[in-house]
Short mmCIF file of C-alpha atoms and ligand atoms in Angstrom, two decimals:
data_model
loop_
_atom_site.label_atom_id
_atom_site.label_comp_id
_atom_site.label_asym_id
_atom_site.label_seq_id
_atom_site.Cartn_x
_atom_site.Cartn_y
_atom_site.Cartn_z
CA MET A 15 -5.59 -18.45 123.61
CA ASN A 16 -8.24 -20.13 121.47
CA ASN A 17 -10.36 -23.10 122.56
CA GLN A 18 -8.39 -25.66 120.55
CA ILE A 19 -5.14 -24.69 122.23
CA ARG A 20 -6.75 -24.69 125.68
CA ILE A 21 -8.17 -28.15 125.05
CA ILE A 22 -4.79 -29.39 123.84
CA SER A 23 -3.12 -28.30 127.05
CA ILE A 24 -5.73 -30.19 129.11
CA LEU A 25 -5.48 -33.34 126.98
CA ALA A 26 -1.66 -33.24 127.14
CA ASP A 27 -1.80 -35.56 130.18
CA GLY A 28 -2.91 -38.43 127.91
CA ALA A 29 -5.97 -39.21 130.11
CA PHE A 30 -9.62 -39.21 129.03
CA HIS A 31 -11.57 -35.96 129.49
CA SER A 32 -15.29 -35.85 128.76
CA GLY A 33 -16.83 -33.14 126.61
CA GLU A 34 -18.84 -32.03 129.62
CA GLU A 35 -15.74 -31.70 131.81
CA LEU A 36 -13.84 -29.79 129.10
CA GLY A 37 -16.82 -27.49 128.57
CA LYS A 38 -17.09 -26.74 132.29
CA THR A 39 -13.35 -26.10 132.69
CA LEU A 40 -13.25 -23.76 129.72
CA GLY A 41 -16.65 -22.15 130.29
CA ILE A 42 -17.96 -23.13 126.84
CA SER A 43 -20.80 -25.35 125.54
CA ARG A 44 -20.31 -29.02 124.67
CA THR A 45 -21.01 -28.10 121.04
CA SER A 46 -18.13 -25.60 121.12
CA VAL A 47 -15.92 -28.32 122.64
CA TRP A 48 -16.92 -30.70 119.87
CA MET A 49 -16.26 -28.11 117.16
CA ALA A 50 -12.85 -27.27 118.63
CA ILE A 51 -11.98 -30.97 118.86
CA LYS A 52 -12.94 -31.43 115.21
CA LYS A 53 -10.36 -28.82 114.20
CA LEU A 54 -7.59 -30.42 116.23
CA SER A 55 -6.43 -32.72 113.46
CA ALA A 56 -4.93 -29.55 111.93
CA TYR A 57 -2.37 -29.66 114.77
CA GLY A 58 -1.23 -33.10 113.71
CA LEU A 59 -2.29 -34.70 116.96
CA ASP A 60 -3.51 -38.24 117.28
CA LEU A 61 -6.84 -37.81 119.07
CA HIS A 62 -9.06 -40.67 120.31
CA SER A 63 -12.73 -40.24 121.04
CA VAL A 64 -14.49 -43.01 123.01
CA ARG A 65 -18.23 -42.92 123.70
CA GLY A 66 -18.92 -42.56 127.42
CA LYS A 67 -15.29 -41.69 128.22
CA GLY A 68 -14.54 -38.61 126.19
CA TYR A 69 -11.39 -37.56 124.40
CA ARG A 70 -7.71 -38.23 124.87
CA PHE A 71 -4.45 -38.14 122.97
CA ALA A 72 -2.95 -41.40 121.76
CA HIS A 73 -0.03 -40.64 124.10
CA ALA A 74 0.77 -38.01 126.70
CA VAL A 75 2.60 -34.89 125.51
CA GLU A 76 5.31 -33.40 127.73
CA LEU A 77 4.54 -29.72 127.40
CA LEU A 78 7.44 -27.30 127.64
CA ASP A 79 7.72 -25.46 130.94
CA SER A 80 9.85 -22.33 131.31
CA THR A 81 10.65 -23.02 134.99
CA LYS A 82 11.88 -26.55 134.23
CA ILE A 83 13.90 -25.35 131.25
CA LEU A 84 15.61 -22.60 133.26
CA LYS A 85 16.31 -24.98 136.15
CA GLY A 86 18.28 -27.22 133.80
CA ILE A 87 20.67 -24.44 132.78
CA ASP A 88 23.85 -23.35 134.61
CA THR A 89 23.42 -20.22 136.72
CA THR A 90 26.06 -18.26 134.80
CA ILE A 91 24.14 -18.80 131.59
CA ARG A 92 20.76 -18.25 133.22
CA THR A 93 21.84 -14.74 134.20
CA LYS A 94 22.31 -13.97 130.50
CA ILE A 95 18.63 -14.68 129.79
CA ALA A 96 16.51 -11.57 130.26
CA LYS A 97 13.25 -13.31 129.37
CA LEU A 98 12.26 -16.87 128.47
CA ASP A 99 8.75 -17.41 127.08
CA VAL A 100 7.01 -20.64 126.21
CA PHE A 101 3.97 -20.15 124.01
CA LEU A 102 1.47 -22.82 123.05
CA GLN A 103 1.19 -21.26 119.62
CA ARG A 104 3.09 -18.62 117.63
CA GLU A 105 3.16 -17.80 113.97
CA SER A 106 6.93 -18.12 114.10
CA THR A 107 9.22 -17.75 117.11
CA ASN A 108 11.71 -15.89 114.88
CA ALA A 109 9.03 -13.46 113.69
CA TYR A 110 7.81 -12.96 117.26
CA LEU A 111 11.24 -12.03 118.59
CA MET A 112 11.99 -9.86 115.55
CA GLY A 113 9.02 -7.70 116.49
CA SER A 114 9.57 -7.73 120.26
CA MET A 115 11.32 -5.34 122.63
CA SER A 116 15.09 -5.64 122.78
CA PRO A 117 16.79 -7.10 125.84
CA ASP A 118 19.55 -5.15 127.59
CA VAL A 119 22.98 -5.28 126.02
CA ASP A 120 24.72 -8.64 126.74
CA LYS A 121 21.39 -10.31 127.55
CA SER A 122 19.10 -12.42 125.38
CA ASN A 123 15.39 -13.08 125.05
CA VAL A 124 14.40 -16.66 124.38
CA CYS A 125 11.13 -17.89 122.92
CA PHE A 126 9.87 -21.48 122.58
CA ALA A 127 6.55 -22.43 120.98
CA GLU A 128 4.66 -25.72 121.09
CA MET A 129 3.56 -25.12 117.52
CA GLN A 130 4.10 -22.57 114.77
CA THR A 131 1.44 -21.69 112.23
CA ALA A 132 3.94 -20.10 109.83
CA GLY A 133 7.31 -21.50 110.89
CA ARG A 134 10.05 -20.04 108.70
CA GLY A 135 12.66 -22.14 106.96
CA ARG A 136 15.57 -21.02 104.81
CA ARG A 137 14.96 -19.54 101.38
CA GLY A 138 11.33 -18.67 102.16
CA ARG A 139 10.35 -22.26 102.86
CA LEU A 140 7.78 -23.25 105.47
CA TRP A 141 9.08 -25.07 108.56
CA VAL A 142 6.33 -27.59 109.28
CA SER A 143 5.69 -27.17 113.01
CA PRO A 144 2.99 -29.43 114.49
CA PHE A 145 2.03 -29.17 118.16
CA GLY A 146 3.86 -30.61 121.13
CA GLY A 147 6.36 -32.92 119.48
CA ASN A 148 9.43 -30.91 118.52
CA ILE A 149 11.61 -28.01 119.56
CA TYR A 150 11.06 -24.61 117.98
CA VAL A 151 13.20 -22.00 119.71
CA SER A 152 14.55 -18.56 118.92
CA ILE A 153 17.04 -16.33 120.70
CA LEU A 154 17.19 -12.55 120.31
CA ARG A 155 20.33 -10.62 121.17
CA HIS A 156 22.61 -7.88 119.93
CA PHE A 157 26.00 -8.30 118.37
CA SER A 158 28.35 -5.37 118.33
CA SER A 159 30.37 -6.83 115.45
CA ASP A 160 30.04 -5.82 111.81
CA PRO A 161 27.05 -7.66 110.18
CA GLN A 162 29.47 -9.01 107.53
CA THR A 163 31.21 -11.08 110.19
CA LEU A 164 27.92 -12.67 111.30
CA GLY A 165 27.73 -14.77 108.14
CA GLY A 166 29.05 -17.84 109.94
CA LEU A 167 26.65 -17.60 112.88
CA GLY A 168 24.22 -20.17 111.47
CA LEU A 169 27.11 -22.63 111.12
CA ALA A 170 28.08 -21.96 114.74
CA LEU A 171 24.52 -22.82 115.83
CA SER A 172 24.76 -26.10 113.92
CA VAL A 173 27.89 -26.94 115.92
CA ALA A 174 25.87 -26.38 119.12
CA ILE A 175 23.20 -28.81 117.88
CA ILE A 176 25.87 -31.38 117.00
CA ARG A 177 27.27 -31.14 120.54
CA VAL A 178 23.82 -31.78 122.00
CA LEU A 179 23.26 -34.78 119.72
CA THR A 180 26.66 -36.16 120.69
CA GLU A 181 25.68 -35.80 124.37
CA LEU A 182 22.60 -37.87 123.54
CA GLY A 183 24.89 -40.59 122.18
CA ILE A 184 23.88 -40.06 118.56
CA SER A 185 26.52 -40.71 115.91
CA ASP A 186 26.27 -40.59 112.15
CA VAL A 187 25.21 -36.93 112.21
CA LYS A 188 26.45 -34.71 109.40
CA LEU A 189 26.23 -31.06 108.44
CA LYS A 190 25.07 -29.86 105.08
CA TRP A 191 26.24 -26.35 104.29
CA PRO A 192 25.13 -23.92 105.41
CA ASN A 193 22.82 -24.88 108.26
CA ASP A 194 21.26 -28.33 107.89
CA VAL A 195 21.84 -31.04 110.47
CA ILE A 196 21.28 -34.41 108.85
CA TRP A 197 21.28 -38.03 109.98
CA GLN A 198 21.69 -40.75 107.39
CA LYS A 199 20.81 -38.28 104.62
CA ARG A 200 17.61 -37.15 106.34
CA LYS A 201 17.09 -33.73 107.88
CA LEU A 202 17.00 -33.66 111.67
CA ALA A 203 17.39 -29.95 112.43
CA GLY A 204 17.84 -26.57 110.81
CA THR A 205 18.75 -23.06 111.85
CA LEU A 206 17.63 -19.70 110.55
CA VAL A 207 19.44 -16.48 111.44
CA GLU A 208 17.67 -13.21 110.73
CA MET A 209 19.10 -9.80 111.48
CA VAL A 210 18.47 -6.10 111.30
CA ALA A 211 21.64 -4.06 111.04
CA GLU A 212 21.16 -0.65 112.67
CA SER A 213 22.99 2.18 110.88
CA THR A 214 24.60 3.06 114.17
CA GLY A 215 25.02 0.68 117.05
CA PRO A 216 24.77 -3.06 117.38
CA CYS A 217 23.09 -5.52 115.06
CA ARG A 218 19.82 -7.04 116.27
CA VAL A 219 19.93 -10.77 115.59
CA VAL A 220 17.34 -13.54 115.92
CA MET A 221 18.66 -17.10 115.86
CA GLY A 222 16.02 -19.77 115.28
CA ILE A 223 16.43 -23.53 115.70
CA GLY A 224 14.03 -26.25 114.69
CA LEU A 225 14.83 -29.75 115.98
CA ASN A 226 12.67 -32.74 115.07
CA VAL A 227 11.95 -34.73 118.23
CA ASP A 228 8.72 -36.57 117.43
CA LEU A 229 7.30 -35.76 114.03
CA SER A 230 5.14 -38.82 113.74
CA GLY A 231 1.85 -36.87 113.59
CA ALA A 232 -0.30 -36.22 110.56
CA MET A 233 1.58 -33.11 109.40
CA SER A 234 4.82 -34.92 108.61
CA ASP A 235 3.53 -35.69 105.10
CA LYS A 236 3.68 -31.93 104.41
CA ILE A 237 7.49 -31.92 104.63
CA ASP A 238 8.99 -31.76 101.14
CA GLN A 239 12.33 -33.45 101.89
CA PRO A 240 13.54 -36.62 103.61
CA TRP A 241 13.35 -36.09 107.38
CA VAL A 242 14.08 -37.91 110.60
CA ASP A 243 13.34 -37.26 114.26
CA LEU A 244 15.02 -38.13 117.58
CA LYS A 245 12.27 -40.66 118.35
CA THR A 246 13.29 -42.67 115.29
CA ILE A 247 17.02 -42.41 116.01
CA LEU A 248 16.86 -43.11 119.75
CA GLY A 249 13.88 -45.46 119.73
CA GLU A 250 12.12 -43.26 122.30
CA VAL A 251 11.14 -39.65 122.79
CA PRO A 252 13.62 -37.86 125.09
CA SER A 253 12.34 -35.42 127.72
CA ARG A 254 11.57 -32.24 125.79
CA ASN A 255 12.23 -30.00 128.79
CA GLN A 256 15.63 -31.58 129.45
CA LEU A 257 16.45 -31.37 125.78
CA ALA A 258 15.39 -27.71 125.68
CA SER A 259 17.72 -26.94 128.63
CA THR A 260 20.67 -28.84 127.14
CA LEU A 261 20.18 -27.19 123.77
CA LEU A 262 19.85 -23.71 125.22
CA GLN A 263 22.92 -24.20 127.39
CA GLN A 264 25.00 -25.36 124.44
CA LEU A 265 23.67 -22.57 122.20
CA PHE A 266 24.72 -19.93 124.71
CA ILE A 267 28.19 -21.49 125.08
CA THR A 268 28.66 -21.66 121.31
CA ILE A 269 27.31 -18.16 120.67
CA ALA A 270 29.76 -16.79 123.27
CA GLN A 271 32.63 -18.61 121.51
CA PHE A 272 31.46 -17.18 118.20
CA GLU A 273 31.22 -13.70 119.62
CA GLN A 274 34.72 -13.87 121.01
CA SER A 275 36.61 -15.40 118.09
CA GLY A 276 34.18 -15.64 115.17
CA LEU A 277 33.59 -18.90 113.34
CA SER A 278 37.32 -19.67 113.18
CA ALA A 279 37.12 -21.09 116.73
CA LEU A 280 34.38 -23.50 115.63
CA ALA A 281 35.16 -24.08 111.96
CA ASP A 282 37.29 -27.20 112.53
CA GLU A 283 34.52 -28.75 114.59
CA TRP A 284 32.05 -27.98 111.78
CA ARG A 285 34.45 -29.53 109.23
CA GLN A 286 34.52 -32.82 111.15
CA TYR A 287 30.85 -33.29 110.25
CA ASP A 288 30.89 -31.84 106.72
CA ALA A 289 28.70 -34.11 104.58
CA TYR A 290 29.88 -32.76 101.23
CA SER A 291 33.59 -32.02 101.47
CA GLY A 292 35.49 -33.86 98.73
CA SER A 293 32.31 -34.65 96.77
CA GLN A 294 31.19 -33.52 93.37
CA VAL A 295 28.51 -30.91 94.06
CA SER A 296 26.20 -28.48 92.39
CA LEU A 297 25.57 -25.10 93.99
CA SER A 298 22.35 -23.46 92.96
CA LEU A 299 22.49 -19.67 92.92
CA PRO A 300 19.64 -17.31 91.97
CA LYS A 301 20.79 -16.96 88.35
CA LYS A 302 23.10 -19.91 87.70
CA ASN A 303 24.37 -23.26 88.90
CA ILE A 304 28.01 -23.90 89.81
CA SER A 305 29.49 -27.38 89.62
CA GLY A 306 32.72 -28.68 91.04
CA ILE A 307 34.39 -30.44 93.94
CA CYS A 308 33.39 -29.17 97.36
CA GLU A 309 36.51 -28.09 99.28
CA GLY A 310 34.70 -27.48 102.57
CA ILE A 311 34.30 -24.12 104.27
CA ASP A 312 36.64 -21.23 104.98
CA ASP A 313 37.00 -19.70 108.45
CA MET A 314 34.17 -17.24 107.76
CA GLY A 315 31.74 -20.04 106.83
CA ALA A 316 31.77 -19.56 103.04
CA ILE A 317 31.64 -22.71 100.92
CA LEU A 318 34.61 -23.45 98.64
CA VAL A 319 34.03 -25.06 95.26
CA ARG A 320 36.85 -26.17 92.94
CA ALA A 321 35.85 -25.81 89.30
CA ALA A 322 37.10 -28.12 86.50
CA ASP A 323 39.90 -25.61 85.70
CA GLY A 324 41.22 -26.04 89.25
CA ASN A 325 40.18 -22.58 90.45
CA ILE A 326 38.56 -22.44 93.86
CA GLN A 327 35.67 -20.02 94.26
CA LYS A 328 33.95 -19.15 97.52
CA PHE A 329 30.25 -18.56 98.01
CA THR A 330 28.29 -17.19 100.93
CA SER A 331 24.81 -18.17 99.72
CA GLY A 332 23.14 -20.82 97.60
CA GLU A 333 21.78 -24.33 97.92
CA ILE A 334 24.20 -27.22 97.66
CA SER A 335 23.41 -30.69 96.39
CA MET A 336 25.41 -33.81 95.58
CA ARG A 337 25.94 -34.51 91.88
CA GLY A 338 25.66 -37.91 90.26
C1 BTN B 21 15.80 -24.46 107.70
O1 BTN B 21 16.52 -25.45 107.81
O2 BTN B 21 15.18 -24.21 106.66
C2 BTN B 21 15.70 -23.53 108.88
C3 BTN B 21 14.62 -23.95 109.83
C4 BTN B 21 14.49 -23.07 111.05
C5 BTN B 21 13.23 -23.38 111.81
C6 BTN B 21 13.19 -22.67 113.13
S1 BTN B 21 11.87 -23.26 114.16
C7 BTN B 21 12.16 -21.95 115.28
C8 BTN B 21 12.47 -20.72 114.46
N1 BTN B 21 11.26 -20.03 114.10
C9 BTN B 21 11.03 -20.06 112.79
O3 BTN B 21 10.04 -19.55 112.22
N2 BTN B 21 12.02 -20.72 112.17
C10 BTN B 21 13.02 -21.16 113.11
#
């Protein structure tokens, strides 16, 4: 762990800590403390420095805690988790789990990070991941089903997020195919499923979820699309540990449903929140654009587009946008 991260975890309590105290705790010089503090703005944290008092964050940060998260999950689901890690910093929780040891069959490894230095979004985009404000979580497990049938898994994860938001009393949430959770046309959460299909045996799958909880720090201006966070919607920041438990619980329930019956068991729920069904859309594919009326999704999670000639085509990839 580098000095910046260690300082962040001390300052998370929102109280003042002098340079001398930080130096002593970490076993480094006051100059090293000062240099580390100077770099902290890169984490998007609002840091105050007051002469004679020291440093503190503008507000306390509730750091994620694996014991608290596990405590908030039903025992039956907890037994399905082989390992749950909370890291202060990872390049990407998806990348980390992709390269980690596999859990036993029927079990999952879970990884949260307080920040990601190279958070992955869909289509090679960066998922802006400042420290301590949001949820970045990935789950690694094996699926015995054919990789072709896993196409709808990202949509299933979106259903899990919707259920959590509903529990929080949030309405007005919509889903944008394939995996965006939006609120009043602004992105609130996204999911990224990555998999390695073994030639023999089960498919190794990493399911990543990014949920904006409090994005008000300096890095939010790096996001290249309209966004929103739970703090804005709810008027306050919910407990991140409670939220992490609720989300994990719902993800495990939904993944089990998906594993048993595929997306068909969840497709109608997804359709209830479809932001684009019935609208004139444009679907951008690598080599061409398709225009037509969006007819929603099929039971495998493919998007259906009705062209001007009345023919309905289905697509399993691409980027959808509203036309006119
Ligand atoms: C998207 O909507 O573009 C997908 C965003 C997925 C972001 C999450 S954050 C946790 C996990 N780790 C990553 O690197 N990406 C996913």
